[in-house]
Coordinates of C-alpha atoms and ligand atoms in Angstrom, one line a residue:
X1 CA 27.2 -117.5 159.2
X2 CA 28.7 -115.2 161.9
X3 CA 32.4 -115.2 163.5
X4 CA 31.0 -117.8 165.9
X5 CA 30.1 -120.1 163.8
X6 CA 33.1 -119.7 161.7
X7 CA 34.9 -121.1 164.5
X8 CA 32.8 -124.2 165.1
X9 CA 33.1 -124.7 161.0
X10 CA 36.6 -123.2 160.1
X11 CA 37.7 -126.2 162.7
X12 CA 35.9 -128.5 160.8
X13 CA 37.2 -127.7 157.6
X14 CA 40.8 -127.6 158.8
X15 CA 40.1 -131.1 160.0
X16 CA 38.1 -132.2 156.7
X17 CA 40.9 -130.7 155.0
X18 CA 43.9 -132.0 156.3
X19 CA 41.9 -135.9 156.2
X20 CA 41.0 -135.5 152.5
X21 CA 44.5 -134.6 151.7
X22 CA 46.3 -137.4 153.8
X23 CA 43.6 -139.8 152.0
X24 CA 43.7 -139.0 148.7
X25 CA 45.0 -142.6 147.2
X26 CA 41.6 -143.5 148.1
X27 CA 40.2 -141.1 145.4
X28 CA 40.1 -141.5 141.1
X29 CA 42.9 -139.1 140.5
X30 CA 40.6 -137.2 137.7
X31 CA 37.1 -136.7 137.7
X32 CA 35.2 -139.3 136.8
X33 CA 32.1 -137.2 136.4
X34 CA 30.0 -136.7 133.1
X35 CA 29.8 -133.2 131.3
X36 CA 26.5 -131.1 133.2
X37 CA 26.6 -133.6 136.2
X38 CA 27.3 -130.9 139.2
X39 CA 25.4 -128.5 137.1
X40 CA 22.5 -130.8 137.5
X41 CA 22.8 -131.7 140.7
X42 CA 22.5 -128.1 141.8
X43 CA 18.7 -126.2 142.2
X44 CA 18.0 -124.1 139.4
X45 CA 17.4 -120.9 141.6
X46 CA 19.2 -119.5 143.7
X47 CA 18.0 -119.9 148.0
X48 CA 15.4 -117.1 149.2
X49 CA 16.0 -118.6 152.8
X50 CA 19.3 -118.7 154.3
X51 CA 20.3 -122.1 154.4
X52 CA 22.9 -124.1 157.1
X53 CA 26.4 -124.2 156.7
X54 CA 26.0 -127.8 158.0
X55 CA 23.5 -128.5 154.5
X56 CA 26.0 -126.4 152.3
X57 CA 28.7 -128.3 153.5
X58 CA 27.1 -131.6 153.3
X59 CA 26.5 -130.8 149.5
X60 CA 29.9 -129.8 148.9
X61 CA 30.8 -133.3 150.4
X62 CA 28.0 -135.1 148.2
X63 CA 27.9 -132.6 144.4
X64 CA 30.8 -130.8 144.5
X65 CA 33.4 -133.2 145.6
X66 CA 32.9 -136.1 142.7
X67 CA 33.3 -133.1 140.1
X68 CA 37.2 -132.3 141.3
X69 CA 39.9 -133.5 139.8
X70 CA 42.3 -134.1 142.8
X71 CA 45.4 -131.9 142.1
X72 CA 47.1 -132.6 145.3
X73 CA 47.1 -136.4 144.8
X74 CA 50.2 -138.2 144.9
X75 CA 49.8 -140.2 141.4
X76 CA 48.6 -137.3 139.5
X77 CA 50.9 -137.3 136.6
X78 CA 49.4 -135.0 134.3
X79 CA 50.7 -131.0 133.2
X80 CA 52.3 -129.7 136.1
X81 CA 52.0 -129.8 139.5
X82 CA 50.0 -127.1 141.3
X83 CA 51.5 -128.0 144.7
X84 CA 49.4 -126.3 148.0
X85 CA 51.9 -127.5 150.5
X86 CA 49.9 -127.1 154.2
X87 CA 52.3 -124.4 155.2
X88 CA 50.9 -121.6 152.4
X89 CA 47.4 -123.3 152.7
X90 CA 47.6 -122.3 156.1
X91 CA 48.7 -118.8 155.4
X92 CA 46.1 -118.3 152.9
X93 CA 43.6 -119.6 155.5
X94 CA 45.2 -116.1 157.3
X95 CA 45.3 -113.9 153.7
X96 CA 41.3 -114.5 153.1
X97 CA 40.4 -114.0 156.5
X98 CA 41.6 -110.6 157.1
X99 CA 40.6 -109.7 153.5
X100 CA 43.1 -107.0 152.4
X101 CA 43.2 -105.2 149.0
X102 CA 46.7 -104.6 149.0
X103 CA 47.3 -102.5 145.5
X104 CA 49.0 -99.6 147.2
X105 CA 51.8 -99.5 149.8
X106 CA 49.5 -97.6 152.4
X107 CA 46.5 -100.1 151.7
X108 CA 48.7 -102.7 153.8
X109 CA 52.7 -101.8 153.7
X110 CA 53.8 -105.1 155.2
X111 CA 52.1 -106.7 152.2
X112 CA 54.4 -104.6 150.1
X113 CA 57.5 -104.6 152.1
X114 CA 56.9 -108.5 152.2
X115 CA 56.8 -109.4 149.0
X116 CA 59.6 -107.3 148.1
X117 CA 61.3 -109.5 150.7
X118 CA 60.6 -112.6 149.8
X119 CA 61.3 -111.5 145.7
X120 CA 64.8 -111.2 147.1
X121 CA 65.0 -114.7 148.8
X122 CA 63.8 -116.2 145.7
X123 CA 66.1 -113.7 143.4
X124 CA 68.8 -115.0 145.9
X125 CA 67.9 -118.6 145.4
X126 CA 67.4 -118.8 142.1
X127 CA 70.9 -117.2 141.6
X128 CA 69.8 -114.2 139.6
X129 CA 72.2 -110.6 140.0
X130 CA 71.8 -108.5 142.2
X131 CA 70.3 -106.0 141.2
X132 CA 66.5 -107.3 139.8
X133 CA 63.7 -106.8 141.5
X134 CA 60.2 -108.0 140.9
X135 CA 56.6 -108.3 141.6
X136 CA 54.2 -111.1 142.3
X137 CA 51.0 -111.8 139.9
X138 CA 48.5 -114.4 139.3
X139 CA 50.2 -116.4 136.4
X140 CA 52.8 -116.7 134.4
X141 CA 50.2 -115.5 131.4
X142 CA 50.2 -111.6 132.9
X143 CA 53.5 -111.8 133.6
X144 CA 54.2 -112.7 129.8
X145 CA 51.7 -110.1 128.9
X146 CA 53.1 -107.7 130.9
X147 CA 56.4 -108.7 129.3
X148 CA 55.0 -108.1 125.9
X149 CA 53.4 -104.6 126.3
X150 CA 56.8 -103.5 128.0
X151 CA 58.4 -104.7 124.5
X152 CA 55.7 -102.8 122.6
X153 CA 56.1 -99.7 124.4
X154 CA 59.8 -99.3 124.7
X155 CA 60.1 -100.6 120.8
X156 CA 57.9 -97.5 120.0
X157 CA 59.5 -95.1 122.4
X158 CA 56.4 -95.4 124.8
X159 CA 54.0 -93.4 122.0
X160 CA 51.6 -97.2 121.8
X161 CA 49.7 -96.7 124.9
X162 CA 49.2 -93.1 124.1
X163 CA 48.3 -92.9 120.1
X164 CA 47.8 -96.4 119.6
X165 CA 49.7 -98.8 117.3
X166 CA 48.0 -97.4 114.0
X167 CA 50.6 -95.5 112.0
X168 CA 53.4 -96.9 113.6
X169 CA 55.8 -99.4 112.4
X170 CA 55.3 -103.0 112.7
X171 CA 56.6 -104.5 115.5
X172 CA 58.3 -107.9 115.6
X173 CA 58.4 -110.2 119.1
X174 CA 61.1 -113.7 118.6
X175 CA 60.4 -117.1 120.5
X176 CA 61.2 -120.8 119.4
X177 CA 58.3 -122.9 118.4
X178 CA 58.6 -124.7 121.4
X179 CA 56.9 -121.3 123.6
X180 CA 53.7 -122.1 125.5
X181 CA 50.3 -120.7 124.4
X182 CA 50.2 -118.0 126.9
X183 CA 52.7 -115.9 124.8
X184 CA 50.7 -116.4 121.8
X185 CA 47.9 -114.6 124.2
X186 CA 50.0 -111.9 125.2
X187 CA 50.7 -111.3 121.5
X188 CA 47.1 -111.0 120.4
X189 CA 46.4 -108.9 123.3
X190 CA 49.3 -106.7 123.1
X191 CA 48.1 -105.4 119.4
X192 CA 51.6 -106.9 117.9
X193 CA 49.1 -109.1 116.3
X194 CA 50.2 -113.3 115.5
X195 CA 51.6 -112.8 112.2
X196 CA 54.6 -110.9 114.2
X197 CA 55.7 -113.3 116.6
X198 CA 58.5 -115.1 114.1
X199 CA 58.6 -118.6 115.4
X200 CA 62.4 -119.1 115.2
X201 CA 63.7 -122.9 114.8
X202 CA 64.8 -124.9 117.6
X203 CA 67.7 -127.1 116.9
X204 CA 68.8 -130.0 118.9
X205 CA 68.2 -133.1 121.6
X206 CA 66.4 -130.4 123.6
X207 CA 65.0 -128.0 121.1
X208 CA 66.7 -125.2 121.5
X209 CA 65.8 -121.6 119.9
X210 CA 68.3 -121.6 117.0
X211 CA 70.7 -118.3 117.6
X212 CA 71.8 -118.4 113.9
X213 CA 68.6 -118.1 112.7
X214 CA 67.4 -115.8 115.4
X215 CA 69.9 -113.2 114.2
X216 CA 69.3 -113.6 110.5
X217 CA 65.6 -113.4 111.6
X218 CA 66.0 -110.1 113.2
X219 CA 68.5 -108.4 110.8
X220 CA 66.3 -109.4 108.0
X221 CA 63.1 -108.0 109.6
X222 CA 65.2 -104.8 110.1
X223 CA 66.2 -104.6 106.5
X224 CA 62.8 -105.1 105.5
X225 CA 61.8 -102.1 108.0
X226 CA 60.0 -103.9 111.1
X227 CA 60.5 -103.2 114.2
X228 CA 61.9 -105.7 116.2
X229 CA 61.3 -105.4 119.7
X230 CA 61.9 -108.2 122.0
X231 CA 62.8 -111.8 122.7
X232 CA 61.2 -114.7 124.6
X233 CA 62.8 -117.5 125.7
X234 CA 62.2 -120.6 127.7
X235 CA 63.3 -122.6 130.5
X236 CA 61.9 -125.2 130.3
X237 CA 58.6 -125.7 127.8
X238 CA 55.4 -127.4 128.9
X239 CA 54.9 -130.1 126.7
X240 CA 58.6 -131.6 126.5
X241 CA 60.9 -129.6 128.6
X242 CA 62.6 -127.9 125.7
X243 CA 64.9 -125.2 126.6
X244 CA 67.2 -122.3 125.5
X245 CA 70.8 -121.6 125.5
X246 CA 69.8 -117.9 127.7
X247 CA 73.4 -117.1 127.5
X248 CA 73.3 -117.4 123.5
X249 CA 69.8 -115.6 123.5
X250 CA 70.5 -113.6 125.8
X251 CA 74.1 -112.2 123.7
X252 CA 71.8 -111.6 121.0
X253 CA 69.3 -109.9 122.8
X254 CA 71.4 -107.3 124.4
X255 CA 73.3 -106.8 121.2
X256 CA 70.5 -105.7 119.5
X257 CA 69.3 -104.1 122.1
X258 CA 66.0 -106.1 122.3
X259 CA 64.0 -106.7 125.6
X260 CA 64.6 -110.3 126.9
X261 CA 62.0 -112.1 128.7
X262 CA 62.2 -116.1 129.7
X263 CA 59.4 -118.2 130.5
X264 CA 60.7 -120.5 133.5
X265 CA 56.7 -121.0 134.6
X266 CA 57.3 -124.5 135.5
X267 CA 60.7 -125.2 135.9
X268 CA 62.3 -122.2 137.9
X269 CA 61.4 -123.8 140.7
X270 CA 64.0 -126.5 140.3
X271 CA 66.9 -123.8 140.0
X272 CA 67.2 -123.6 143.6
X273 CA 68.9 -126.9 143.1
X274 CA 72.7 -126.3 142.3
X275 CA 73.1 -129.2 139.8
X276 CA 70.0 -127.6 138.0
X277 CA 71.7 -124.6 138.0
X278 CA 73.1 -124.8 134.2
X279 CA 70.0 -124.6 132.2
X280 CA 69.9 -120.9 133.7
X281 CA 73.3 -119.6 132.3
X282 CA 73.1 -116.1 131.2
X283 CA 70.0 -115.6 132.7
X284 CA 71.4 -112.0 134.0
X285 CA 71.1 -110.9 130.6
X286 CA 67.2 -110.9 130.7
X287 CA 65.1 -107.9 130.9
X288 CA 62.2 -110.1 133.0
X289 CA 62.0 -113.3 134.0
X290 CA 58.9 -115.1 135.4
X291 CA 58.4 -118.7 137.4
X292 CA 55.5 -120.1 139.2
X293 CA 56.2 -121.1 142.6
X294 CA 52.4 -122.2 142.2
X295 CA 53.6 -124.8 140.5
X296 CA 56.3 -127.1 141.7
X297 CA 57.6 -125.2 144.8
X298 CA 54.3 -125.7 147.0
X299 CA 52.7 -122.2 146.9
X300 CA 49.0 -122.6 146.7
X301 CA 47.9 -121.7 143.4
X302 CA 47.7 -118.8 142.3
X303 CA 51.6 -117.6 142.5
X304 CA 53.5 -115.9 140.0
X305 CA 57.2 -114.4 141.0
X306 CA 58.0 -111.9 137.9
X307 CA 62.0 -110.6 138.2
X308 CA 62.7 -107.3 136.5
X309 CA 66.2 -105.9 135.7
X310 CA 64.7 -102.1 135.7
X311 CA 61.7 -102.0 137.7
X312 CA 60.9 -98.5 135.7
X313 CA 60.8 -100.1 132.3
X314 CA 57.6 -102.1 133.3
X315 CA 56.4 -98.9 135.3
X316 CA 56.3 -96.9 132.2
X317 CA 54.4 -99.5 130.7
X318 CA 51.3 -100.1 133.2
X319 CA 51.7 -97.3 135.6
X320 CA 48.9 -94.7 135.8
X321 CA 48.0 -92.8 139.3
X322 CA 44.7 -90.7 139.5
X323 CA 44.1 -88.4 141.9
X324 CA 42.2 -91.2 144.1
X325 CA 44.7 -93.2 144.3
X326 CA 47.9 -90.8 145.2
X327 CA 49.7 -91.4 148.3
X328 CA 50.2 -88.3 150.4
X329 CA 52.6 -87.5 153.0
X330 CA 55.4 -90.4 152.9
X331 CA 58.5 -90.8 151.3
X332 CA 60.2 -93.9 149.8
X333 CA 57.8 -96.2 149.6
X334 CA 56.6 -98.5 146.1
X335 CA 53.3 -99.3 144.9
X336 CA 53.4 -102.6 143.5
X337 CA 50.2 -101.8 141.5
X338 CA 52.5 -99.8 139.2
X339 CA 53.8 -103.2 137.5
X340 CA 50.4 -104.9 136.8
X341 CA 47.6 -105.0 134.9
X342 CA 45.2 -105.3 137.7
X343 CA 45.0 -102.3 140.2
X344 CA 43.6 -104.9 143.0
X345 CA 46.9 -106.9 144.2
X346 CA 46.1 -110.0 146.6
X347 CA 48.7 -110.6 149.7
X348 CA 50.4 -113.6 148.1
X349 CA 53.7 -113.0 149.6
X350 CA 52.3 -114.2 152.3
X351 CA 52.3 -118.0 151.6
X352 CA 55.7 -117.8 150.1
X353 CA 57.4 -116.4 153.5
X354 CA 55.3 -119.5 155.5
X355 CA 56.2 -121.7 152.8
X356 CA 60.0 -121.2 152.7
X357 CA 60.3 -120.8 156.2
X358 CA 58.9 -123.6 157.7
X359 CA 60.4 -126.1 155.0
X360 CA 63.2 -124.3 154.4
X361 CA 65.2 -124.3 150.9
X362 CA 66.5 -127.8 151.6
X363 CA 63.2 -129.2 152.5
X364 CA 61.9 -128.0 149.2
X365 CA 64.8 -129.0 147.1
X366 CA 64.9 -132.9 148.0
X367 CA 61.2 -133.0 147.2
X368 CA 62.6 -131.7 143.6
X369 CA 65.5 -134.2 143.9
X370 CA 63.3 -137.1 144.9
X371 CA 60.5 -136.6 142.1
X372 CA 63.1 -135.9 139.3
X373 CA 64.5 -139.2 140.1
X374 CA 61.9 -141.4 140.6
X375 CA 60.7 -140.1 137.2
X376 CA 64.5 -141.1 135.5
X377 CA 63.9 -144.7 137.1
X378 CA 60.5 -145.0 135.6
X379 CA 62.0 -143.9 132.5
X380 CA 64.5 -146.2 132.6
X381 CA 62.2 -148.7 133.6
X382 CA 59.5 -148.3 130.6
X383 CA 62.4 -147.8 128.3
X384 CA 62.4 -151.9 128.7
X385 CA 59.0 -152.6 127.7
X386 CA 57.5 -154.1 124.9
X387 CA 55.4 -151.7 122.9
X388 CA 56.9 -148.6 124.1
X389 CA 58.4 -145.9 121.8
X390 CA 60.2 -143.2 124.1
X391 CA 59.8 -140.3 122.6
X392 CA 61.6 -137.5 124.5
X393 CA 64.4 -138.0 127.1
X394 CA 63.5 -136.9 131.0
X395 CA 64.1 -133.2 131.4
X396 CA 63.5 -132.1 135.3
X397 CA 61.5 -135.9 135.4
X398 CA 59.4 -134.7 132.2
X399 CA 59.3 -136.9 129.2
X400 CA 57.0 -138.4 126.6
X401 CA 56.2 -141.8 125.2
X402 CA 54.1 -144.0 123.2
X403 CA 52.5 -147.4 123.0
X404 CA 53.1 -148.9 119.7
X405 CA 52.2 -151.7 117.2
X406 CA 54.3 -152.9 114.7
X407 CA 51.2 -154.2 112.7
X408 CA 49.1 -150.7 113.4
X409 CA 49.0 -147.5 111.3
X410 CA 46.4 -146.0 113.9
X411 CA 49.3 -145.3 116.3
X412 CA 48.3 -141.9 117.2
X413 CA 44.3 -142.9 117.8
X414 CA 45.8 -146.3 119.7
X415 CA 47.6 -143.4 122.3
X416 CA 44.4 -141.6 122.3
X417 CA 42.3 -144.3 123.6
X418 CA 45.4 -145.8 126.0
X419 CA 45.4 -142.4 127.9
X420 CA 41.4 -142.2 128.1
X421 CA 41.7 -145.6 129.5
X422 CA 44.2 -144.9 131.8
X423 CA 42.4 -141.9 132.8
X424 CA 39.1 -143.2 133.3
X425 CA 40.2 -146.2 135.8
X426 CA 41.8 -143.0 137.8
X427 CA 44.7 -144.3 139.4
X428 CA 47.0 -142.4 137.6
X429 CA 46.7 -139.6 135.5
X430 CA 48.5 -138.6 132.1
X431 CA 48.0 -136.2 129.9
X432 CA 49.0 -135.6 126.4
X433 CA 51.0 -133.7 123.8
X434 CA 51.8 -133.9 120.1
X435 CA 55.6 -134.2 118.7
X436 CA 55.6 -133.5 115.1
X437 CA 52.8 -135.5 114.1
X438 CA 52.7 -137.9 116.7
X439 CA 50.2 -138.3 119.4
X440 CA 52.6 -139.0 122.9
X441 CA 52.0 -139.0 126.3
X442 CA 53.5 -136.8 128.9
X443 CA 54.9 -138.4 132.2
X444 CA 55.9 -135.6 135.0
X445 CA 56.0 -136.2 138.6
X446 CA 56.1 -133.2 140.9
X447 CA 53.0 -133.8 143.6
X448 CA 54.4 -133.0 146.9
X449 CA 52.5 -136.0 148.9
X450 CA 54.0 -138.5 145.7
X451 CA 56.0 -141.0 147.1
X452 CA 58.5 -143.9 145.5
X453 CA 55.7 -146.2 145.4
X454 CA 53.7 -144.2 143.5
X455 CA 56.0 -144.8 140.4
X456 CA 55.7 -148.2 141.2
X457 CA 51.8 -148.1 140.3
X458 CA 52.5 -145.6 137.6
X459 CA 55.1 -148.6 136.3
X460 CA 52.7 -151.0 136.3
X461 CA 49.9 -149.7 134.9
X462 CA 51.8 -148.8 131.6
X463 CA 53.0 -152.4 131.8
X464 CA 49.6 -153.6 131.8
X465 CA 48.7 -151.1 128.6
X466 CA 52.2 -152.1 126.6
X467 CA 51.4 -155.7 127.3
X468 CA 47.7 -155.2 125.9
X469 CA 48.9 -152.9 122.9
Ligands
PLP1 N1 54.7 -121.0 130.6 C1 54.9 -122.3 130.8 C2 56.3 -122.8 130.3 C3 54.0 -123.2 131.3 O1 54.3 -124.5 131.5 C4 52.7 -122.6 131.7 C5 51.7 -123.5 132.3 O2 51.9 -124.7 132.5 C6 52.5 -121.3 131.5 C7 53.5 -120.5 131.0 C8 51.2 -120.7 131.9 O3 51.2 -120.6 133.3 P1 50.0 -119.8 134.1 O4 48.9 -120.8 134.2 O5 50.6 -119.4 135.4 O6 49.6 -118.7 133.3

């Protein structure tokens, strides 16, 4: 393919593009295909002739296609959204084709001045102090690491990365039960090691982190002669919107002087709505805060925004500058490489200042408004049924249910095979979580192209299951 072409075929994806997304009702939301069925379907070596964009395209069309699940489509129902609205598709269109490595300030500076710009529109947004700052990663998972190893290294006066964690004293990291999996990673791959993170009881309609039991947790641990070194706490969890009294946490945290960082992957976005505003009190007493405007906002995936109170904590973490990589001859300037993991930084800022600028913060929040209450009605809506248990009240839209039978013990395996069934006819999809022991299904609404009558189909097909249950 040369630039030429590229023309003749970057038009017609744009147009295939913008067609499969304004048709996508007309698709099974999830996959219906069978494990190894692209695999399959593709040659078993690799071209020695080049072949025609027009062939590759076509097979993309014909293999590929059947084997996506369709993220973008208005009924999907499951996790979280991972909303590409056209505006940061378009800009990434932009990013990939001029192909920058932007890890250093001179390896692009508007790449670094930009998303240091658009850190402080969100900061300013989401109603955070003046004063953080931040970075942009992949995922909320690096951010937490990233989170973590800052803990580890300021816990042990910044000797871990240096002499290792043998020798030194054991370090402890607090979170409710209700954390997501990611933190668990970060734990493991900070060295802190699983038996360390003290899973702290949640109390309460929305399973809070318990604070009484958070102190006694870490003046205990003290006695005994760990180390504790940080807190994580979360607005709001995946699997049933839990979340944490920060300003509670928070107290506690800087009290004991322990570094505070809350997981708001999914629903930071929604903070840019005022009345949302109140699950985020007290969130200027965390160290580092992370949300994923990859998820509900409309950033195409992937988007992280991590806030940091003192840049230089996270520097001393994770930076390190050979000789290769020094920047000679300017003053002033920041290297946003110096608060990753990853050396190689992509120019995601980029989709963020199309996004918000061409649908502005209002255009973003009454997609929030509209989906979190379209989800209430449904809820109050199934709430009526026959057969259905609710399970966990709507937080942000997200809640959980069940099917039941009053003359069935196999309530959990009756879910299991609803939500398969549901899944497999495609025209919603669900996805589910446990609650204590019980098998439930999630319900969160959040695709941007979702409209009212979606709920309506989402209504009836549960209707259908309760009345079959
Ligand atoms: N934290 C929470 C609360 C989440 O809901 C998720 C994903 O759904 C994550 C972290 C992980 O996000 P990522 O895929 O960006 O690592």
């Amino acid at each position: 393919m040369d630039w030429d072409e590229y023309i003749k075929w970057g038009k017609e994806a744009v147009v295939w593009g913008s067609e499969y997304r304004k048709n996508l009702r007309n698709y099974p939301v999830r996959s219906q295909n069978k494990p190894g069925e692209t695999f399959n379907s593709i040659p078993s070596n690799p071209p020695e002739n080049p072949e025609s964009i027009e062939q590759i395209f076509d097979d993309f069309k014909k293999i590929i296609l059947p084997g996506v699940t369709h993220w973008q489509h208005p009924r999907f129902f499951a996790y979280f959204p991972a909303n590409a609205a056209p505006a940061s598709v378009f800009a990434e269109i932009l990013t990939n084709t001029m192909g920058l490595q932007c890890m250093l300030w001179q390896t692009s500076p508007s790449a670094t001045e930009l998303e240091e710009k658009v850190i402080e529109w969100l900061r300013i947004s989401l109603d955070i102090p003046e004063g953080f700052g931040g970075i942009i990663q992949d995922t909320a998972s690096s951010a937490t690491l990233t989170a973590i190893l800052t803990m580890r290294e300021k816990a042990l006066n910044w000797k871990g990365n240096k002499v290792g964690l043998s020798g030194q004293g054991k370090l402890r990291i607090y979170a409710s039960t209700e954390n997501h999996s990611s933190l668990d990673k970060a734990i493991w791959f900070s060295g802190i090691g699983e038996d360390n993170l003290v899973r702290v009881p949640v109390y309460g309609a929305y399973r809070s982190m318990d604070p009484v039991a958070l102190s006694d947790a870490i003046h205990n641990d003290r006695k005994k002669g760990f180390i504790p070194a940080g807190i994580v706490g979360v607005t709001c969890g995946t699997s049933t919107g839990s979340y944490d009294n920060l300003d509670e946490i928070g107290t506690i945290a800087n009290n004991e002087n322990l570094y505070f960082h809350v997981d708001a992957a999914w629903a930071g976005s929604a903070i840019i709505c005022d009345e949302y505003k109140y699950l985020w009190q007290g969130i200027g007493k965390a160290d580092s805060i992370v949300f994923n405007p990859h998820k509900w906002l409309g950033a195409q995936f992937d988007c992280s925004v991590h806030f940091l109170k003192d840049m230089n904590v996270q520097k001393n973490t994770l930076s390190l500058t050979p000789e290769y990589l020094k920047t000679s001859g300017v003053e002033g300037i920041t290297n946003l490489s110096d608060y990753t993991i990853p050396l190689g930084r992509r120019f995601r800022a980029l989709k963020l200042w199309f996004l918000i600028r061409s649908e502005g913060l209002s255009g973003i929040r009454k997609l929030i408004r509209d989906h979190i209450n379209w989800s209430e009605e449904l809820f109050h809506k199934i709430k009526l049924l026959n057969n259905i248990e609710v399970i966990t009240e709507p937080v942000l839209g997200l809640f959980t249910f069940r099917f039941i039978n009053q003359n069935s013990e196999n309530i959990n395996e009756i879910n299991e095979k609803i939500v398969k069934e549901i899944n497999d006819e495609g025209l919603i999809y669900l996805t589910p979580t446990k609650v204590g022991e019980k098998f439930v299904i999630r319900f969160m609404a959040g695709t941007l192209e979702m409209e009212e009558n979606d709920i309506d189909v989402a209504y009836e097909c549960i209707k259908e299951k309760s009345e079959r249950t």
